C-alpha positions as a printed NumPy array, in Angstrom:
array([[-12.613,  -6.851,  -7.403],
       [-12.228,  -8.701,  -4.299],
       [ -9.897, -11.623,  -2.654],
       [-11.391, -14.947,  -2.029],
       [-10.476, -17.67 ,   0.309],
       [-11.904, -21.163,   0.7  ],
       [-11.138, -23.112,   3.625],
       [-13.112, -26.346,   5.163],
       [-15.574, -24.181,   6.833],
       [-16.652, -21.859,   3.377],
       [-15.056, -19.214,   1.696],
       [-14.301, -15.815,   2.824],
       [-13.897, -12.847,   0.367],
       [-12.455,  -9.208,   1.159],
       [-12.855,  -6.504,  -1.208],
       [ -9.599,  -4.919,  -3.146],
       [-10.755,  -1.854,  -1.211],
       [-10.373,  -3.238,   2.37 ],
       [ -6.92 ,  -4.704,   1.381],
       [ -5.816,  -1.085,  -0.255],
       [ -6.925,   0.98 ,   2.926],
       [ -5.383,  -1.293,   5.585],
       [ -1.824,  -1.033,   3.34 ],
       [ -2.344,   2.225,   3.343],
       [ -2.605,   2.983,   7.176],
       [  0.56 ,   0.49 ,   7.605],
       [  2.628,   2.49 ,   4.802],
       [  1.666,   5.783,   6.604],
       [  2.955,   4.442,  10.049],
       [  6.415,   3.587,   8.293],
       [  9.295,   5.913,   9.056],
       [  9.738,   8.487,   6.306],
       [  6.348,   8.306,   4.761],
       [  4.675,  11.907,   5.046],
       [  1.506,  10.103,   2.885],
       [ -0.017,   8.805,   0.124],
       [ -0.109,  10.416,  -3.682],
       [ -2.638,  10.676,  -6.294],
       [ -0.964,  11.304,  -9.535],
       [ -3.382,  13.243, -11.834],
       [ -2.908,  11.482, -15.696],
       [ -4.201,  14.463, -17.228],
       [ -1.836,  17.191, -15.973],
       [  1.203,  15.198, -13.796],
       [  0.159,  17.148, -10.867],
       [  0.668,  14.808,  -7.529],
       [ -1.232,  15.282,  -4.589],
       [ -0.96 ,  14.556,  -1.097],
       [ -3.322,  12.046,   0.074],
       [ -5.511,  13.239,   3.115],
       [ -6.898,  10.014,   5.873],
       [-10.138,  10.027,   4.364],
       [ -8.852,   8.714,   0.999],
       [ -5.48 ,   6.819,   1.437],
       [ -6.459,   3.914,  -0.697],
       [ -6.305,   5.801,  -4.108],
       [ -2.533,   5.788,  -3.707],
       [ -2.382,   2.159,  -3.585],
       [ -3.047,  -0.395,  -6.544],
       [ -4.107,  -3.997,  -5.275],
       [ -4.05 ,  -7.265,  -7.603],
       [ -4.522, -10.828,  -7.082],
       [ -3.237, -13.516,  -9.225],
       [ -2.898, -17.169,  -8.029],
       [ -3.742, -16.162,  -4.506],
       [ -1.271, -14.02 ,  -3.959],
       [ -1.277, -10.528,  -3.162],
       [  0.285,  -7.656,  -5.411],
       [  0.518,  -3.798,  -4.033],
       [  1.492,  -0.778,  -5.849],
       [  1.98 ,   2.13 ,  -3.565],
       [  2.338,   6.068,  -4.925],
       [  3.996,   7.788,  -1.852],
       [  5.416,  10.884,  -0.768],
       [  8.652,  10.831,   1.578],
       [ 10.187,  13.383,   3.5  ],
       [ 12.889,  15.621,   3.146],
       [ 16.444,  14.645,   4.029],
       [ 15.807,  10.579,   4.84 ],
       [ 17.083,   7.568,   2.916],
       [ 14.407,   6.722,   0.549],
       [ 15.899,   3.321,   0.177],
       [ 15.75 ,   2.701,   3.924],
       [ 12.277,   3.858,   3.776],
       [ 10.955,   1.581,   1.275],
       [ 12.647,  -1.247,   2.574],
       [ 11.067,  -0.476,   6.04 ],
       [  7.444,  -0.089,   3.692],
       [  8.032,  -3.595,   2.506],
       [  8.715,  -5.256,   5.647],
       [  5.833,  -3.594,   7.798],
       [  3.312,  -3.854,   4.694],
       [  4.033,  -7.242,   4.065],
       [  4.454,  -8.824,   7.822],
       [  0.532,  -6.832,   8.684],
       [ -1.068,  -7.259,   5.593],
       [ -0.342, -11.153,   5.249],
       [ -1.095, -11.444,   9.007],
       [ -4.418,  -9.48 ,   8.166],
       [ -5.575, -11.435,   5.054],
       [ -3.851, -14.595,   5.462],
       [ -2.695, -14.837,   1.873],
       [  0.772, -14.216,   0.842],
       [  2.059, -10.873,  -0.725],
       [  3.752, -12.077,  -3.861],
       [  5.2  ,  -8.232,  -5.105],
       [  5.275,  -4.9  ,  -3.637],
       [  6.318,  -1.658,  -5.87 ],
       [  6.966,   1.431,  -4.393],
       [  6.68 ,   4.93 ,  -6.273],
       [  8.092,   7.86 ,  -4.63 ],
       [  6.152,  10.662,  -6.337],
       [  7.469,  13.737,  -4.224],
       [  9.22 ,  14.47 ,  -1.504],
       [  7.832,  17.108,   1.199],
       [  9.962,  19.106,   3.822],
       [  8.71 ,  18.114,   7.337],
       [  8.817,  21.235,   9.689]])
């Protein structure tokens, strides 16, 4: 899947992928956020995202032109997690809308653990 844009010069298009891993190196800059999570379906088992692989934590959609992110994240110990995702939300959608150029229409956060920070 990828985003398209036209404009009076042609069209650009960016793939799903591109948008997911750029979220994902915003999200993990936030305050709070140790990193991403894969959920496994089969066994509920979450895992903490290395670098390498951040963008199987987040879900991107388009409809209408706009942008939709799911993110599956683990937060740390002891900190607000509503702060936190309302920190996420600002940073992911000022960058990402800044980076692509298209507006972010709905953002969902998931906490799927919480990790103590040493």
């Amino acid at each position: 899947m990828s985003v398209r844009m036209n404009n009076d010069r042609g069209s650009i298009v960016i793939d799903t992928n591109v948008v997911a891993t750029y979220a994902g190196s915003v999200a993990v800059e936030c305050f709070g956020i140790v990193g991403m999570a894969s959920v496994s379906m089969k066994d509920g088992l979450v895992k903490l995202l290395g670098r390498d692989s951040i963008s199987h934590g987040i879900n991107v959609r388009v409809n209408g032109g706009r942008i939709e992110l799911d993110f599956h994240v683990i937060v740390s110990y002891g900190v607000s997690i509503s702060a936190v995702a309302q920190n996420l939300v600002e940073s992911v959608t000022y960058k990402v809308e800044a980076f692509t150029g298209m507006e972010i229409s709905r953002i969902r956060i998931f906490v799927e653990g919480v990790k103590v920070i040493d």
